[in-house]
Short mmCIF file of C-alpha atoms in Angstrom, two decimals:
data_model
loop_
_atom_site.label_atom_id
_atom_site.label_comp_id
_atom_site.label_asym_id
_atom_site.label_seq_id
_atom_site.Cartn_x
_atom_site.Cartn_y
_atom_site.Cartn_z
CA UNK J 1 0.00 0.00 0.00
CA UNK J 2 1.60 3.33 -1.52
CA UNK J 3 0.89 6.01 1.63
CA UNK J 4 2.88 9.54 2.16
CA UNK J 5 4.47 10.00 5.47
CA UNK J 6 5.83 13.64 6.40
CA UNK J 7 5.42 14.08 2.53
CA UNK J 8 7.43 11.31 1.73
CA UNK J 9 6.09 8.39 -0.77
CA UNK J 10 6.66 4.47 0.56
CA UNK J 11 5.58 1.16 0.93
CA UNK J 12 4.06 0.40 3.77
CA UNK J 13 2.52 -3.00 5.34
CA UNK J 14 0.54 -1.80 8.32
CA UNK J 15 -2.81 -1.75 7.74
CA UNK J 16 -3.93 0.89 11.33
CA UNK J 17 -1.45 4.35 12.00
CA UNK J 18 -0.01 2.51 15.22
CA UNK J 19 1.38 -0.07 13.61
CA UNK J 20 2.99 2.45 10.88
CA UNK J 21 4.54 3.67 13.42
CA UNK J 22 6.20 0.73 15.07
CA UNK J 23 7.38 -0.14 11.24
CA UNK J 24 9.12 3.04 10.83
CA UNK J 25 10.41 2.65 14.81
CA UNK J 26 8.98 6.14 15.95
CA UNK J 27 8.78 6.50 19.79
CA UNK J 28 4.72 6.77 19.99
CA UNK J 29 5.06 9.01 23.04
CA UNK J 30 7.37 11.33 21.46
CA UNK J 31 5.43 12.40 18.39
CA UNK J 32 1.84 13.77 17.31
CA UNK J 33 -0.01 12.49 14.62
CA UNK J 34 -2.75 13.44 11.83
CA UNK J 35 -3.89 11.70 8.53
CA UNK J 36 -5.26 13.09 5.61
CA UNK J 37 -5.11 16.95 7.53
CA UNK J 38 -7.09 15.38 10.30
CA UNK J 39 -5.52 15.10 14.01
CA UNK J 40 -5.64 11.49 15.25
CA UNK J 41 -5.29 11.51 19.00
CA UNK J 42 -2.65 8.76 20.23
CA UNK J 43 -5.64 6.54 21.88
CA UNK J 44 -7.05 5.80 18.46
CA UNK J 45 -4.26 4.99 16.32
CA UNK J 46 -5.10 1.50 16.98
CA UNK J 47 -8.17 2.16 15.20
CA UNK J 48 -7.17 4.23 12.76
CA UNK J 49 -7.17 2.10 9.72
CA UNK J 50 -4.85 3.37 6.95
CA UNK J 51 -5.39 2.98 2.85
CA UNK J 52 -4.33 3.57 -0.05
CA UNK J 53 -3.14 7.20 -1.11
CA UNK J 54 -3.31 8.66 2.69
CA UNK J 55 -1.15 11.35 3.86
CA UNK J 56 0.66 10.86 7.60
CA UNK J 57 1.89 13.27 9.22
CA UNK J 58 4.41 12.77 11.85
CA UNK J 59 5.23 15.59 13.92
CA UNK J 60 7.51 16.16 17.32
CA UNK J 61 8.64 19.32 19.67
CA UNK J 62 10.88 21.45 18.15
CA UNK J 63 12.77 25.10 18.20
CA UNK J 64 10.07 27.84 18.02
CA UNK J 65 9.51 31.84 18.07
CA UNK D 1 7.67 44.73 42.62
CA UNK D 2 5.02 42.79 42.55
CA UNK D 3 3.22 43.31 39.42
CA UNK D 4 1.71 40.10 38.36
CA UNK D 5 0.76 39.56 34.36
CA UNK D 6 -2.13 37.33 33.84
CA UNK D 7 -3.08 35.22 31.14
CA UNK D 8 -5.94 32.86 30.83
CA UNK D 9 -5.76 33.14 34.86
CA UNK D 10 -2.38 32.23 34.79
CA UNK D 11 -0.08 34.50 36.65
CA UNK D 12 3.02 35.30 36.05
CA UNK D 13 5.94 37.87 37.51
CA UNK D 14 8.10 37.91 34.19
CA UNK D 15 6.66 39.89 30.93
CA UNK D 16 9.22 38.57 28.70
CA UNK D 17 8.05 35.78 26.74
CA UNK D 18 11.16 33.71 24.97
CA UNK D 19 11.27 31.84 21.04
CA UNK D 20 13.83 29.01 21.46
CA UNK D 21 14.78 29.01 17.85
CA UNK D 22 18.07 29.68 15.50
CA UNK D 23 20.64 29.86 18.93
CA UNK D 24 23.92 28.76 18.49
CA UNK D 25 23.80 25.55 20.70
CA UNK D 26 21.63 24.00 23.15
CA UNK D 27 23.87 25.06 26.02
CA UNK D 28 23.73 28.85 24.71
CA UNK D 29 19.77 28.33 24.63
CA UNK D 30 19.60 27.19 28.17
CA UNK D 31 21.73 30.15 29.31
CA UNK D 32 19.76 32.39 27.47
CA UNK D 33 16.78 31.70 29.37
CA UNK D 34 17.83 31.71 32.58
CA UNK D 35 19.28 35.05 32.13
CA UNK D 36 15.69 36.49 30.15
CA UNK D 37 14.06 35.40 33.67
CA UNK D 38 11.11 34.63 31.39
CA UNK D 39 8.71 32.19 32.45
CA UNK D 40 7.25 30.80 29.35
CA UNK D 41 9.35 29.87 25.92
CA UNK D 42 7.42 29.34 22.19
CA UNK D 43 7.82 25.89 21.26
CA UNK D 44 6.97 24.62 17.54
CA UNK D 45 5.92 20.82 16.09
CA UNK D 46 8.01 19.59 12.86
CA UNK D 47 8.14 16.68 11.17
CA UNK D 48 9.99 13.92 12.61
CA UNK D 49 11.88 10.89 10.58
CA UNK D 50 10.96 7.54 11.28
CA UNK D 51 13.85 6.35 14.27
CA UNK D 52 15.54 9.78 14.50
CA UNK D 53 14.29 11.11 17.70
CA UNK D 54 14.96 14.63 16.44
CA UNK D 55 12.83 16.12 18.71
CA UNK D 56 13.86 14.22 22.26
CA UNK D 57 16.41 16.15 23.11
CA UNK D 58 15.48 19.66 22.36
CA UNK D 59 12.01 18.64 24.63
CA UNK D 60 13.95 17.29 27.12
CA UNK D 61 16.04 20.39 27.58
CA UNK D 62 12.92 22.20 27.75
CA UNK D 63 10.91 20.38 30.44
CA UNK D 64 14.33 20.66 32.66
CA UNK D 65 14.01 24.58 32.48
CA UNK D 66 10.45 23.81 34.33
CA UNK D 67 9.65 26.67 32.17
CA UNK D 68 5.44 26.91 30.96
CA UNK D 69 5.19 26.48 27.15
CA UNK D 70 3.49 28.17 24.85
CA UNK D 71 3.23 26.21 21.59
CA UNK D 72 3.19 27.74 17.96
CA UNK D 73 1.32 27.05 14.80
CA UNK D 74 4.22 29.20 12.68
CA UNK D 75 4.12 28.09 9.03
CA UNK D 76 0.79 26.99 8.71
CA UNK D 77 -1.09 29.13 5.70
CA UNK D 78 -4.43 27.79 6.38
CA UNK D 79 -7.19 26.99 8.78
CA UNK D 80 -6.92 23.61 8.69
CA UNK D 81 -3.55 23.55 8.85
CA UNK D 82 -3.29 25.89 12.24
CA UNK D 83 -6.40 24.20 13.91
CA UNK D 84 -4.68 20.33 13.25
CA UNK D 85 -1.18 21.61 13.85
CA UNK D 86 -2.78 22.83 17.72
CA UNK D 87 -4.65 20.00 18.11
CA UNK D 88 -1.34 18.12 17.93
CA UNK D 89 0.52 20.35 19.76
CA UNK D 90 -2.18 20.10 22.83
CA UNK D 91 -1.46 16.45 22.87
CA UNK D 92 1.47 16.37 22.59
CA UNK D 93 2.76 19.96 25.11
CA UNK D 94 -0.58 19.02 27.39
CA UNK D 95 -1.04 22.49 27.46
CA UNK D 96 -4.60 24.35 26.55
CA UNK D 97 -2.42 27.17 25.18
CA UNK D 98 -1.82 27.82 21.57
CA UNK D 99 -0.03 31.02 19.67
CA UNK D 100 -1.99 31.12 16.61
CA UNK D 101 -0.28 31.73 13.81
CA UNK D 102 -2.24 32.09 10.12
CA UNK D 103 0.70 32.89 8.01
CA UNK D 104 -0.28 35.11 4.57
CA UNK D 105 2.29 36.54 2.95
CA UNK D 106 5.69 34.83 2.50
CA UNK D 107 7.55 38.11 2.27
CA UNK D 108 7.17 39.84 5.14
CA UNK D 109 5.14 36.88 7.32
CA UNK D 110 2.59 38.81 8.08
CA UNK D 111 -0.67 37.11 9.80
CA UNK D 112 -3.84 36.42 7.00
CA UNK D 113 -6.27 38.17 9.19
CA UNK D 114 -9.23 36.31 7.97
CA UNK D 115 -7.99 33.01 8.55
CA UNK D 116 -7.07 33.77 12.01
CA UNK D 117 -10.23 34.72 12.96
CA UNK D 118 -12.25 31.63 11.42
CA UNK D 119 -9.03 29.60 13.07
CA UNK D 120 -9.51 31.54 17.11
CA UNK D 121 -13.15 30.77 16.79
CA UNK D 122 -12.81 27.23 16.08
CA UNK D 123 -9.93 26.99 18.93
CA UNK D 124 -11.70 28.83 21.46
CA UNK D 125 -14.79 27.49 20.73
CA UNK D 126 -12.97 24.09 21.81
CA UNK D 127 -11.72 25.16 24.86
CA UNK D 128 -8.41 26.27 23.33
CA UNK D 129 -6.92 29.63 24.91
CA UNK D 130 -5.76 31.08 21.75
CA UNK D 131 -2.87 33.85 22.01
CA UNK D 132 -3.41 35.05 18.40
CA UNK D 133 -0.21 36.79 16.38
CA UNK D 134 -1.58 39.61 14.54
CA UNK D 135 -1.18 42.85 13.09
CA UNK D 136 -2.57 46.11 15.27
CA UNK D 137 -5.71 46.37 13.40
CA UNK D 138 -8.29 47.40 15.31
CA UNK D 139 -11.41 45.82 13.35
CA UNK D 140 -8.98 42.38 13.76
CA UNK D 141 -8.68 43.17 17.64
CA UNK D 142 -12.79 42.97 17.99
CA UNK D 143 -13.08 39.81 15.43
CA UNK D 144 -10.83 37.82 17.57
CA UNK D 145 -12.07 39.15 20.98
CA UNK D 146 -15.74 38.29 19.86
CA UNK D 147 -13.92 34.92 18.99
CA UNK D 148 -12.77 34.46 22.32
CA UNK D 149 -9.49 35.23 22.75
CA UNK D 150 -9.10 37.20 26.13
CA UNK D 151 -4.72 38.13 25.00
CA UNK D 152 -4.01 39.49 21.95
CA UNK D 153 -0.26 39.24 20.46
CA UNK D 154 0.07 42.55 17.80
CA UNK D 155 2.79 42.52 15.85
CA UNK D 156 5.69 45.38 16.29
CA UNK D 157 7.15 44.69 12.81
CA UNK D 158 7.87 41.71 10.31
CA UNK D 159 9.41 38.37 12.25
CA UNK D 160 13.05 38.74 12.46
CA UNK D 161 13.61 41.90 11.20
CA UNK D 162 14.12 44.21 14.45
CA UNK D 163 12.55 47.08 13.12
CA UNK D 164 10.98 47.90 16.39
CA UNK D 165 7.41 49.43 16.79
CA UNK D 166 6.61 50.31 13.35
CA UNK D 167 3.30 51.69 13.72
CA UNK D 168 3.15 53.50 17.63
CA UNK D 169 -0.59 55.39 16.55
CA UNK D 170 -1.76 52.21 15.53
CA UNK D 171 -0.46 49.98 18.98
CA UNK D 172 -1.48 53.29 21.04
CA UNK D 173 -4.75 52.84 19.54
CA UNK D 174 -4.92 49.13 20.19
CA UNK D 175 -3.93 49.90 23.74
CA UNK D 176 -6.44 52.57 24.05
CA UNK D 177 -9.40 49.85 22.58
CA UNK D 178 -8.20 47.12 24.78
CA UNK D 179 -7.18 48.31 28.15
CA UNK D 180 -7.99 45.17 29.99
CA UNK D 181 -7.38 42.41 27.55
CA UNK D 182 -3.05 41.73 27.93
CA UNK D 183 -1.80 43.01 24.96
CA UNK D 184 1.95 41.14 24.27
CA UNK D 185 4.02 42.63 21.43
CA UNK D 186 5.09 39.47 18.99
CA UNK D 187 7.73 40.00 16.53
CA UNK D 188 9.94 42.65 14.91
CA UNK D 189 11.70 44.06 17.85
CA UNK D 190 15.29 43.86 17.48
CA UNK D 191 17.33 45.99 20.46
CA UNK D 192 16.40 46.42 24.34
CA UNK D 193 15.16 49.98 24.05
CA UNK D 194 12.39 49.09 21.37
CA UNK D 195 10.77 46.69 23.82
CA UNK D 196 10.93 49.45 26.82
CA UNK D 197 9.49 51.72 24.37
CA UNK D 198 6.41 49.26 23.91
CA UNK D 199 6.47 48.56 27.75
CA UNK D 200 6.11 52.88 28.21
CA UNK D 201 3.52 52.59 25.65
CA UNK D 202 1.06 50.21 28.13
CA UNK D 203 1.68 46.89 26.59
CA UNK D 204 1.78 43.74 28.88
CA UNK D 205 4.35 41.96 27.85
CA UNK D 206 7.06 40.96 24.47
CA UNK D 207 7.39 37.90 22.82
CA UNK D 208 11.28 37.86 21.44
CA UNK D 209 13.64 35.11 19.64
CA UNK D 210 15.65 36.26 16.93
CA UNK D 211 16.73 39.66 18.81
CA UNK D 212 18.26 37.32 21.45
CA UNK D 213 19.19 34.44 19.66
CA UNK D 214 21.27 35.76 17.01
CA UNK D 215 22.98 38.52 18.82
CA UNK D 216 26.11 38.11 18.99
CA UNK D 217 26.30 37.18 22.69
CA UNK D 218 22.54 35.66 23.62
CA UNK D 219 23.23 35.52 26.91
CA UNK D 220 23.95 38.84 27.45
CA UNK D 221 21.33 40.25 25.07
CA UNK D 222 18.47 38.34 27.33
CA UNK D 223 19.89 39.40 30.07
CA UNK D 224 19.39 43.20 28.78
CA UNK D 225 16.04 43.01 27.54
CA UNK D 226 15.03 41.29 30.97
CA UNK D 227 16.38 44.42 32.26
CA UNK D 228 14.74 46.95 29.68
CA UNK D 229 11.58 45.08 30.18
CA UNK D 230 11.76 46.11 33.38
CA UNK D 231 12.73 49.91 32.69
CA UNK D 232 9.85 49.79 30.59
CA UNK D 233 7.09 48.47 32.67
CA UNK D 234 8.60 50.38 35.74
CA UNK D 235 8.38 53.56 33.79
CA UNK D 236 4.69 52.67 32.43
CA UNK D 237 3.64 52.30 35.90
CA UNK D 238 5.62 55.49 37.35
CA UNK D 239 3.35 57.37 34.81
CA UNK D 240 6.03 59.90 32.49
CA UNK D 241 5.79 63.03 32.03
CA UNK D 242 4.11 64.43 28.77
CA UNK D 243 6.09 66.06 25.99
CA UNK D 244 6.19 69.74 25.67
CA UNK D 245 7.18 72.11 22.88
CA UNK D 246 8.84 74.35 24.56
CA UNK D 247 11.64 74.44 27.29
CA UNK D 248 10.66 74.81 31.03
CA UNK D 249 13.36 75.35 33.59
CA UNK D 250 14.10 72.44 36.06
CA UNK D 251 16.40 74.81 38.26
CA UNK D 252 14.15 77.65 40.08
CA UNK D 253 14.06 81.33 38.62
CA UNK D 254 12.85 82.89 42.26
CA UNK D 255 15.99 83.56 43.66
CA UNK D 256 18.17 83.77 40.06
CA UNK D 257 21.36 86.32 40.36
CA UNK D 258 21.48 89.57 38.28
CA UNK D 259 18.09 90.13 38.26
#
């Protein structure tokens, strides 16, 4: 399944956004989540079923003004 | 002295509000804000590659400050973008507290006004507390106060280029409109006296990063606009004398010689 993640085109094998995230070894505690534009709160990435065409993004704290 | 700011019934002593962005090191960043005395840094959300754990250290360095933090939507250009970029960051920052940022024009940064105000309703209607970057305009002021934002963050000039208060009428006028709503200058100051001159003009409080961080010794420039935040809001409250045309003497004439 061809997804985007932080705008980045791959191959991916997990069908919900938790497991995504274990494939591509993010810390789930460390980072912030939305799909398709849409905020997915860290309780329901289990259910968060991903397809086809989607667009992760995959966000963490950073330096800000 | 004792002269509390509030925001969002928060209090706080310091009015110096501190970006952590573009220093020269971590270390240099730390020092910086211990010597600003500020109480609450700007923290931003980027994306973060699968296994680097970019963002772990930066975060951890900030929780060890103990310091409150007031996350950023900076860069979004839309109002989807800014209300899913502070949804994230209230997960992730577990902090009610967002500094709205509706970018909408790339050359001088300046805040889309009608984006931000479809984006603060949305926010505050959610619970958010919204701490909206704007320009002074007044008719902007009362969109985003009948939104619900209770501080409102007018810029002085364009991000990062330490022009200082480009439009005083226009922040005086703000001040005038708004004289119980905290009113924090965000952007475009550039050297200590700029930011007492906006703490003389009424104004709450300054939101700074690039005037401190690239100086060419951080430390010492927070250090000097903690203390010119000071002169400012001392001065404010001290109540200045007004301007006059013409000379009056300080030194007595009853009594003058040669008379």
């Amino acid at each position: 399944m061809k997804i985007a993640v932080n705008g980045e085109q791959l191959e991916a094998g997990a069908a919900t956004l938790a497991a995504l995230l274990a494939e591509l070894e993010y810390d789930p505690g460390l980072v912030a989540t939305a799909v398709n534009e849409v905020f997915v709160r860290a309780k329901d990435r289990d259910f968060c079923a991903l397809k086809e065409g989607d667009k992760v993004e995959v966000l963490s704290p950073r330096q800000g003004g | 002295m004792n002269d509390p700011l509030n925001f969002y019934g928060v209090t706080l002593q310091s009015r110096l509000l501190v970006g952590t962005s573009q220093y020269p090191s971590p270390a240099i960043l730390a020092d910086a804000l211990a010597a600003s005395k500020t109480e609450v840094v700007t923290v931003s959300l980027r994306r973060e590659a699968g296994g680097s754990r970019a963002g772990e250290g930066f975060w951890g360095l900030i929780r060890e400050t103990g310091l409150r933090v007031l996350p950023n939507t900076a860069g979004c250009r839309t109002v989807k973008e800014a209300v899913t970029t502070a949804h994230m960051a209230r997960e992730l920052f577990a902090t009610k507290w967002i500094k709205l940022e509706v970018i909408g024009d790339d050359d001088l940064l300046a805040p889309d006004p009608f984006g931000l105000v479809e984006a603060a309703r949305i926010l505050c209607d959610e619970g958010f507390e919204v701490f909206p970057y704007m320009t002074e305009d007044l008719l902007l002021a009362d969109r985003l106060v009948e939104a619900g934002c209770r501080v409102l963050m007018p810029w002085a000039a364009p991000i990062g280029s330490g022009r200082g208060l480009n439009n005083v009428f226009g922040l005086r006028a703000l001040r005038a409109r708004y004289p119980d709503i905290p009113l924090v200058i965000d952007a475009g100051l550039g050297a200590p006296s700029q930011a007492s001159q906006a703490f003389e003009l009424g104004f709450d409080a300054v939101l700074l990063n690039t005037a401190i961080a690239k100086a060419g010794d951080p430390v010492a420039m927070a250090r000097a606009f903690a203390l010119a935040c000071e002169a400012g809001r001392t001065a404010y409250k001290a109540l200045t004398i007004e301007p006059r045309d013409m000379a009056e003497p300080s030194t007595p004439v009853l009594g003058r010689a040669f008379t």
